[in-house]
Short mmCIF file of C-alpha atoms in Angstrom, two decimals:
data_model
loop_
_atom_site.label_atom_id
_atom_site.label_comp_id
_atom_site.label_asym_id
_atom_site.label_seq_id
_atom_site.Cartn_x
_atom_site.Cartn_y
_atom_site.Cartn_z
CA UNK A 1 41.37 24.70 41.93
CA UNK A 2 44.21 27.05 41.10
CA UNK A 3 43.81 29.59 38.30
CA UNK A 4 46.37 32.05 37.01
CA UNK A 5 44.98 35.14 35.26
CA UNK A 6 47.48 36.85 32.99
CA UNK A 7 46.37 40.46 32.65
CA UNK A 8 47.27 42.00 29.28
CA UNK A 9 46.57 45.70 29.70
CA UNK A 10 44.81 47.22 26.68
CA UNK A 11 45.21 51.00 26.44
CA UNK A 12 43.84 51.53 22.93
CA UNK A 13 42.01 49.73 20.11
CA UNK A 14 42.56 50.23 16.39
CA UNK A 15 41.53 48.61 13.14
CA UNK A 16 44.40 46.95 11.27
CA UNK A 17 45.23 44.19 8.79
CA UNK A 18 46.05 41.67 11.51
CA UNK A 19 44.39 41.05 14.87
CA UNK A 20 47.05 41.13 17.57
CA UNK A 21 48.24 42.90 20.70
CA UNK A 22 51.32 45.12 20.53
CA UNK A 23 52.53 47.50 23.25
CA UNK A 24 49.15 47.79 24.90
CA UNK A 25 47.18 48.27 21.66
CA UNK A 26 44.61 45.75 20.48
CA UNK A 27 44.74 45.77 16.68
CA UNK A 28 41.63 44.32 15.02
CA UNK A 29 40.98 43.02 11.53
CA UNK A 30 37.48 44.42 11.17
CA UNK A 31 36.33 42.03 8.45
CA UNK A 32 37.63 38.92 10.18
CA UNK A 33 35.92 39.91 13.42
CA UNK A 34 32.62 40.55 11.62
CA UNK A 35 32.86 37.17 9.89
CA UNK A 36 33.62 35.39 13.17
CA UNK A 37 30.73 37.07 14.97
CA UNK A 38 28.35 36.57 12.06
CA UNK A 39 28.94 32.86 11.50
CA UNK A 40 25.24 32.03 11.85
CA UNK A 41 22.68 31.68 9.06
CA UNK A 42 20.17 33.53 11.26
CA UNK A 43 22.26 36.73 11.02
CA UNK A 44 21.62 39.17 8.18
CA UNK A 45 24.50 41.56 8.88
CA UNK A 46 27.24 42.41 11.36
CA UNK A 47 28.96 45.78 11.68
CA UNK A 48 31.92 46.53 13.96
CA UNK A 49 32.64 49.90 15.58
CA UNK A 50 35.14 51.22 18.11
CA UNK A 51 34.19 53.32 21.13
CA UNK A 52 36.95 54.66 23.36
CA UNK A 53 36.78 56.40 26.75
CA UNK A 54 36.18 60.12 26.40
CA UNK A 55 34.76 59.94 22.88
CA UNK A 56 31.36 61.50 22.16
CA UNK A 57 29.73 58.13 21.53
CA UNK A 58 26.52 56.55 22.78
CA UNK A 59 25.82 52.81 22.41
CA UNK A 60 22.10 51.99 22.46
CA UNK A 61 20.57 49.45 22.99
CA UNK A 62 23.29 47.48 24.80
CA UNK A 63 22.64 43.74 25.08
CA UNK A 64 25.78 42.23 26.62
CA UNK A 65 29.33 43.20 27.53
CA UNK A 66 32.06 40.55 27.44
CA UNK A 67 35.77 40.62 28.27
CA UNK A 68 37.98 38.82 25.69
CA UNK A 69 39.88 35.97 27.34
CA UNK A 70 41.72 32.86 26.17
CA UNK A 71 42.81 29.60 27.82
CA UNK A 72 46.57 29.15 27.77
CA UNK A 73 46.94 26.10 29.98
CA UNK A 74 44.32 23.74 31.38
CA UNK A 75 41.38 21.80 30.05
CA UNK A 76 38.64 23.22 27.88
CA UNK A 77 38.04 26.71 26.59
CA UNK A 78 36.62 30.07 27.53
CA UNK A 79 32.80 29.99 27.64
CA UNK A 80 32.41 26.21 28.10
CA UNK A 81 29.12 24.91 26.81
CA UNK A 82 29.05 27.53 24.06
CA UNK A 83 32.45 27.88 22.39
CA UNK A 84 33.56 24.30 22.88
CA UNK A 85 32.97 21.34 25.13
CA UNK A 86 31.90 21.34 28.76
CA UNK A 87 35.24 20.56 30.37
CA UNK A 88 35.73 21.88 33.89
CA UNK A 89 36.68 25.56 33.90
CA UNK A 90 38.57 27.50 36.54
CA UNK A 91 42.07 26.05 36.62
CA UNK A 92 45.30 26.35 34.69
CA UNK A 93 46.14 29.67 33.09
CA UNK A 94 43.93 32.20 31.31
CA UNK A 95 44.93 35.44 29.60
CA UNK A 96 42.56 38.41 29.83
CA UNK A 97 42.58 41.53 27.65
CA UNK A 98 42.08 43.91 30.58
CA UNK A 99 40.59 47.22 29.57
CA UNK A 100 38.96 45.82 26.43
CA UNK A 101 35.33 44.75 26.04
CA UNK A 102 32.98 43.44 23.38
CA UNK A 103 29.63 45.26 23.46
CA UNK A 104 26.71 43.83 21.48
CA UNK A 105 23.91 45.96 20.08
CA UNK A 106 21.31 45.93 17.28
CA UNK A 107 17.55 45.81 16.91
CA UNK A 108 15.95 45.54 20.33
CA UNK A 109 15.00 42.13 21.73
CA UNK A 110 12.82 43.21 24.65
CA UNK A 111 12.38 46.55 26.32
CA UNK A 112 15.02 46.10 28.99
CA UNK A 113 18.25 46.87 27.20
CA UNK A 114 20.72 49.61 28.11
CA UNK A 115 22.81 52.66 27.31
CA UNK A 116 26.57 53.21 27.49
CA UNK A 117 27.84 56.78 27.08
CA UNK A 118 31.58 57.13 26.62
CA UNK A 119 31.65 60.71 27.94
CA UNK A 120 29.43 63.17 29.80
CA UNK A 121 27.18 62.61 32.79
CA UNK A 122 26.09 59.15 31.68
CA UNK A 123 29.69 57.95 31.59
CA UNK A 124 29.89 58.51 35.34
CA UNK A 125 27.21 55.86 35.92
CA UNK A 126 28.62 52.94 33.93
CA UNK A 127 31.88 51.05 34.36
CA UNK A 128 31.92 50.46 30.61
CA UNK A 129 32.71 54.08 29.77
CA UNK A 130 36.22 53.25 31.00
CA UNK A 131 36.77 50.23 28.75
CA UNK A 132 38.02 50.19 25.18
CA UNK A 133 34.84 48.94 23.53
CA UNK A 134 34.59 46.87 20.38
CA UNK A 135 30.93 47.28 19.45
CA UNK A 136 29.35 44.49 17.44
CA UNK A 137 26.04 45.50 15.86
CA UNK A 138 24.08 42.38 14.94
CA UNK A 139 20.98 42.31 12.75
CA UNK A 140 19.20 38.94 12.57
CA UNK A 141 17.17 37.89 9.56
CA UNK A 142 13.57 39.06 9.29
CA UNK A 143 10.82 37.24 11.13
CA UNK A 144 12.92 35.79 13.91
CA UNK A 145 11.19 35.34 17.29
CA UNK A 146 12.33 37.38 20.29
CA UNK A 147 13.79 34.47 22.24
CA UNK A 148 15.76 33.26 19.22
CA UNK A 149 16.86 36.85 18.52
CA UNK A 150 18.43 36.89 22.00
CA UNK A 151 20.21 33.59 21.30
CA UNK A 152 21.59 34.87 18.00
CA UNK A 153 22.98 38.09 19.49
CA UNK A 154 24.34 36.35 22.61
CA UNK A 155 26.27 33.78 20.57
CA UNK A 156 27.58 36.45 18.19
CA UNK A 157 29.02 38.33 21.17
CA UNK A 158 30.69 35.20 22.54
CA UNK A 159 32.20 34.41 19.14
CA UNK A 160 33.52 37.97 18.87
CA UNK A 161 35.06 37.84 22.36
CA UNK A 162 36.53 34.42 21.64
CA UNK A 163 38.09 35.70 18.41
CA UNK A 164 39.61 38.77 20.08
CA UNK A 165 40.75 36.75 23.09
CA UNK A 166 42.96 34.66 20.82
CA UNK A 167 45.07 37.78 20.27
CA UNK A 168 46.24 37.37 23.86
CA UNK A 169 47.41 33.79 23.41
CA UNK A 170 51.02 34.68 22.62
CA UNK A 171 51.16 38.09 24.31
CA UNK A 172 53.22 38.51 27.47
CA UNK A 173 51.00 39.49 30.41
CA UNK A 174 51.66 42.73 32.28
CA UNK A 175 50.76 40.98 35.53
CA UNK A 176 49.76 37.53 36.72
CA UNK A 177 47.18 37.07 39.48
CA UNK A 178 46.72 33.75 41.23
CA UNK A 179 43.42 32.52 42.72
CA UNK A 180 43.09 29.21 44.51
CA UNK A 181 40.39 27.32 46.38
CA UNK A 182 41.29 23.88 47.68
CA UNK A 183 38.90 20.92 48.12
CA UNK A 184 36.50 21.69 50.96
CA UNK A 185 37.99 19.76 53.89
CA UNK A 186 41.49 20.90 53.02
CA UNK A 187 40.33 24.48 52.55
CA UNK A 188 38.36 24.53 55.82
CA UNK A 189 41.39 23.34 57.77
CA UNK A 190 43.86 25.72 56.12
CA UNK A 191 42.95 28.77 58.20
CA UNK A 192 41.30 27.26 61.25
CA UNK A 193 41.18 30.49 63.24
CA UNK A 194 39.40 32.50 60.54
CA UNK A 195 35.63 32.53 59.86
CA UNK A 196 34.61 30.32 56.96
CA UNK A 197 32.74 32.45 54.41
CA UNK A 198 30.55 31.28 51.53
CA UNK A 199 29.23 33.38 48.70
CA UNK A 200 25.60 32.76 47.63
CA UNK A 201 25.52 33.91 44.01
CA UNK A 202 21.93 34.58 42.86
CA UNK A 203 21.43 34.36 39.09
CA UNK A 204 18.53 35.85 37.10
CA UNK A 205 16.36 33.03 35.70
CA UNK A 206 12.77 34.29 35.74
CA UNK A 207 11.41 32.93 32.53
CA UNK A 208 11.68 33.83 28.85
CA UNK A 209 14.44 36.37 28.11
CA UNK A 210 15.43 36.23 31.81
CA UNK A 211 18.14 33.61 31.49
CA UNK A 212 21.60 32.92 32.86
CA UNK A 213 23.69 29.93 31.77
CA UNK A 214 26.13 27.68 33.63
CA UNK A 215 28.24 25.52 31.31
CA UNK A 216 25.57 26.14 28.67
CA UNK A 217 22.66 25.04 30.88
CA UNK A 218 19.82 27.44 31.67
CA UNK A 219 20.14 27.91 35.44
CA UNK A 220 16.36 27.78 35.94
CA UNK A 221 16.71 24.06 35.14
CA UNK A 222 19.12 23.31 37.97
CA UNK A 223 18.95 23.22 41.75
CA UNK A 224 21.45 25.24 43.83
CA UNK A 225 24.94 23.83 43.53
CA UNK A 226 28.49 24.39 44.77
CA UNK A 227 30.94 26.13 42.44
CA UNK A 228 34.64 26.87 42.67
CA UNK A 229 34.92 30.69 42.45
CA UNK A 230 37.50 30.51 39.66
CA UNK A 231 34.97 28.90 37.31
CA UNK A 232 33.25 32.27 36.82
CA UNK A 233 36.54 33.80 35.68
CA UNK A 234 36.76 31.27 32.85
CA UNK A 235 33.30 32.09 31.48
CA UNK A 236 31.32 29.27 33.11
CA UNK A 237 28.50 31.78 33.78
CA UNK A 238 27.03 33.58 30.77
CA UNK A 239 24.37 36.30 30.72
CA UNK A 240 21.29 35.71 28.58
CA UNK A 241 19.27 38.47 30.21
CA UNK A 242 17.02 41.09 28.72
CA UNK A 243 16.25 42.68 32.10
CA UNK A 244 16.78 46.21 33.40
CA UNK A 245 20.17 47.43 32.30
CA UNK A 246 21.21 49.00 35.59
CA UNK A 247 21.30 45.77 37.60
CA UNK A 248 21.59 42.94 35.09
CA UNK A 249 24.95 41.20 35.26
CA UNK A 250 26.56 41.28 31.81
CA UNK A 251 28.92 38.40 31.12
CA UNK A 252 31.79 40.82 31.84
CA UNK A 253 30.49 41.19 35.42
CA UNK A 254 30.57 37.42 35.94
CA UNK A 255 34.11 37.20 34.56
CA UNK A 256 35.23 40.03 36.87
CA UNK A 257 32.90 39.49 39.83
CA UNK A 258 34.07 41.99 42.47
CA UNK A 259 32.53 39.96 45.32
CA UNK A 260 34.66 36.97 44.38
CA UNK A 261 37.80 39.03 43.84
CA UNK A 262 37.36 40.93 47.12
CA UNK A 263 36.79 37.70 49.06
CA UNK A 264 39.97 36.28 47.56
CA UNK A 265 41.80 39.48 48.54
CA UNK A 266 40.82 38.90 52.19
CA UNK A 267 41.31 35.13 52.05
CA UNK A 268 43.82 34.03 54.69
CA UNK A 269 43.79 37.49 56.24
CA UNK A 270 40.33 38.23 57.65
CA UNK A 271 38.41 35.17 56.43
CA UNK A 272 38.59 31.73 54.89
CA UNK A 273 36.79 31.91 51.53
CA UNK A 274 35.56 28.35 51.04
CA UNK A 275 33.58 28.76 47.80
CA UNK A 276 30.36 29.74 46.03
CA UNK A 277 26.82 28.43 45.88
CA UNK A 278 24.99 29.40 42.71
CA UNK A 279 21.22 29.56 42.93
CA UNK A 280 18.38 30.68 40.70
CA UNK A 281 15.67 33.32 41.01
CA UNK A 282 12.27 31.80 40.40
CA UNK A 283 8.73 32.78 39.45
CA UNK A 284 6.52 30.42 41.44
CA UNK A 285 6.37 30.23 45.23
CA UNK A 286 7.11 26.50 45.21
CA UNK A 287 10.27 27.03 43.15
CA UNK A 288 11.40 29.86 45.43
CA UNK A 289 10.85 27.69 48.50
CA UNK A 290 12.70 24.74 46.96
CA UNK A 291 15.75 26.75 45.91
CA UNK A 292 16.03 28.72 49.15
CA UNK A 293 15.64 25.51 51.19
CA UNK A 294 18.42 23.84 49.23
CA UNK A 295 20.63 26.92 49.40
CA UNK A 296 20.33 27.06 53.19
CA UNK A 297 20.95 23.32 53.42
CA UNK A 298 24.15 23.63 51.36
CA UNK A 299 25.37 26.57 53.44
CA UNK A 300 24.91 24.56 56.63
CA UNK A 301 26.36 21.36 55.16
CA UNK A 302 29.48 23.15 53.95
CA UNK A 303 30.08 24.52 57.44
CA UNK A 304 29.96 28.27 56.73
CA UNK A 305 30.21 30.76 59.58
CA UNK A 306 28.99 33.66 57.42
CA UNK A 307 27.49 34.24 53.98
CA UNK A 308 27.42 37.05 51.44
CA UNK A 309 24.35 37.00 49.17
CA UNK A 310 24.14 39.06 45.96
CA UNK A 311 20.88 39.58 44.08
CA UNK A 312 20.40 40.10 40.35
CA UNK A 313 17.48 42.25 39.29
CA UNK A 314 14.70 43.64 41.44
CA UNK A 315 11.05 43.20 42.37
CA UNK A 316 10.17 39.52 42.18
CA UNK A 317 13.76 38.40 43.00
CA UNK A 318 13.57 40.40 46.24
CA UNK A 319 11.47 37.52 47.58
CA UNK A 320 14.24 35.02 46.72
CA UNK A 321 16.78 37.27 48.41
CA UNK A 322 14.70 37.52 51.58
CA UNK A 323 13.98 33.77 51.66
CA UNK A 324 17.67 32.97 51.35
CA UNK A 325 18.47 35.46 54.10
CA UNK A 326 15.78 34.24 56.51
CA UNK A 327 16.55 30.55 56.17
CA UNK A 328 20.31 30.97 56.50
CA UNK A 329 19.97 33.30 59.49
CA UNK A 330 17.65 30.80 61.22
CA UNK A 331 20.54 28.34 61.11
CA UNK A 332 22.59 30.80 63.17
CA UNK A 333 24.73 31.82 60.19
CA UNK A 334 25.19 35.54 59.61
CA UNK A 335 24.34 37.02 56.21
CA UNK A 336 25.26 40.19 54.34
CA UNK A 337 22.98 41.17 51.46
CA UNK A 338 23.92 43.09 48.32
CA UNK A 339 21.02 44.61 46.39
CA UNK A 340 19.94 47.86 44.77
CA UNK A 341 16.83 49.94 45.37
CA UNK A 342 13.75 51.05 43.46
CA UNK A 343 12.70 53.77 45.88
CA UNK A 344 10.87 56.01 43.42
CA UNK A 345 12.16 59.08 41.63
CA UNK A 346 12.00 61.04 44.89
CA UNK A 347 13.67 58.25 46.87
CA UNK A 348 10.72 58.08 49.26
CA UNK A 349 9.13 54.74 48.36
CA UNK A 350 9.77 51.27 49.74
CA UNK A 351 13.10 50.20 48.29
CA UNK A 352 12.46 46.45 47.98
CA UNK A 353 9.37 44.41 47.20
CA UNK A 354 10.04 42.25 50.27
CA UNK A 355 11.96 42.69 53.51
CA UNK A 356 12.92 40.95 56.73
CA UNK A 357 14.27 41.97 60.15
CA UNK A 358 17.00 39.38 59.58
CA UNK A 359 18.37 41.48 56.72
CA UNK A 360 20.09 43.89 59.06
CA UNK A 361 23.39 43.91 57.18
CA UNK A 362 22.67 45.19 53.68
CA UNK A 363 24.81 46.92 51.07
CA UNK A 364 22.91 49.11 48.59
CA UNK A 365 24.10 49.68 45.03
CA UNK A 366 21.93 52.79 44.59
CA UNK A 367 18.42 53.92 43.66
CA UNK A 368 17.67 52.92 40.07
CA UNK A 369 14.73 55.37 39.84
CA UNK A 370 16.89 58.48 40.08
CA UNK A 371 16.28 60.71 37.02
CA UNK A 372 19.10 62.30 35.04
CA UNK A 373 19.46 64.05 31.69
CA UNK A 374 22.10 62.66 29.35
CA UNK A 375 23.60 65.12 26.88
CA UNK A 376 23.50 64.44 23.12
CA UNK A 377 26.45 62.57 21.59
CA UNK A 378 28.15 63.15 18.27
CA UNK A 379 27.72 59.47 17.33
CA UNK A 380 25.07 56.92 18.29
CA UNK A 381 25.87 53.28 17.57
CA UNK A 382 22.53 51.51 17.40
CA UNK A 383 19.08 53.07 17.53
CA UNK A 384 18.45 56.23 19.59
CA UNK A 385 14.63 55.91 19.42
CA UNK A 386 14.89 52.92 21.76
CA UNK A 387 15.30 55.44 24.61
CA UNK A 388 11.52 55.93 24.55
CA UNK A 389 10.73 52.26 25.29
CA UNK A 390 13.50 50.76 27.41
CA UNK A 391 12.89 50.22 31.12
CA UNK A 392 13.55 53.49 32.93
CA UNK A 393 12.58 55.60 29.93
CA UNK A 394 9.21 56.78 28.64
CA UNK A 395 7.63 58.32 25.56
CA UNK A 396 9.53 61.57 25.20
CA UNK A 397 12.72 60.40 26.95
CA UNK A 398 14.58 61.00 23.68
CA UNK A 399 14.86 64.79 23.58
CA UNK A 400 14.75 66.87 20.37
CA UNK A 401 18.48 67.65 20.61
CA UNK A 402 19.40 63.97 20.93
CA UNK A 403 19.78 64.02 24.68
CA UNK A 404 17.92 61.55 26.90
CA UNK A 405 15.98 62.20 30.10
CA UNK A 406 15.35 58.97 32.00
CA UNK A 407 15.99 57.04 35.18
CA UNK A 408 19.50 55.69 35.68
CA UNK A 409 17.79 52.31 35.25
CA UNK A 410 18.53 52.74 31.51
CA UNK A 411 22.31 52.80 32.03
CA UNK A 412 24.18 49.52 31.77
CA UNK A 413 25.70 48.66 35.14
CA UNK A 414 24.55 51.81 36.96
CA UNK A 415 23.39 49.94 40.08
CA UNK A 416 25.20 46.64 39.54
CA UNK A 417 24.53 44.35 42.50
CA UNK A 418 27.93 42.69 42.31
CA UNK A 419 29.50 46.05 43.09
CA UNK A 420 31.12 46.42 39.68
CA UNK A 421 30.47 50.15 39.91
CA UNK A 422 30.82 52.66 42.78
CA UNK A 423 27.27 53.99 43.23
CA UNK A 424 25.51 53.53 46.58
CA UNK A 425 22.89 55.22 48.74
CA UNK A 426 22.75 56.49 52.27
CA UNK A 427 19.94 57.21 54.70
CA UNK A 428 19.18 60.88 55.39
#
């Protein structure tokens, strides 16, 4: 598959009469966007706000972050399985509004939502303090169940991103990037002298409100499967998670997966990037064994010399990570693991719930238990009292002056295990 990404650089966002892109500014018809996002009888109200880098703005609770994109050439649409049919994604041409993001918020679904600060100490811990954020605050009708609440807000965010992405349909890109993965046998023979590398892409699927979707299908319902890397760039993978904010992968992270982009950057130079295997993270031991067995089998069958494995979440998924590592290493195939750590507020506890001597090449995305104090903001979009109940906070986390004292676990993307941010840890 060959995909061209046309990057349209967005330097500012403003409300206007017409939604369009002109000279690096995304102009937004506020009412039209609210109507597009709110096209669901289960939604009581939708409000739209703007949050720019450097502004004294806090968004809380954050549910998802999505980059607006639009298909220009090729079959299907952005977000297949949700915004249209289920045609194959990942080829043709797609325009991306780089620097812009849709952020969804509203009444809390679970307790594992997040915080984005646009300035101050908290801004240093999230990649989304650097994006021009169009915040969509969604309030479902009364009496809706938690799982349906998540569905309503998720779909509202996708509709909003789809609406804004259309503004890039006729805009001239500032740059065009090309990504290509050929059919397996052709790809394997293209760079015969380079190691063949696969990416094992673990997706959070541990039950209710712990969902990730592939072409609209809940990934807990599938077995591990091969994926062209470019499919993720076209929105084939969608976040439906209500898990800890620091290491959940928002939809934006799947669209801009740094592991995939870095492997493409080294493709034909240091390695032969032959593709991705997506796999789920399970609850029962039998399901974990099944998925890790099939993942290892696919890795061997596809002829990989080395594998990179990224985790999503922590705790229970650590067992899936270790199983994948052990079984692939036993086949004589080297693995590199990407995870984060929950080492306690003093950094002195065991970092992962499971471990293995085979996991001797591991990249850490930081200790999610580290405590910081976020300063008060002039504006809070959402509900500040949520700081006392989200994962990483506690009763009293919301300070009298409007500041927040909590673990960095509360910050969206703080320890992202795809490497979307720059935090790490080191042994001392």
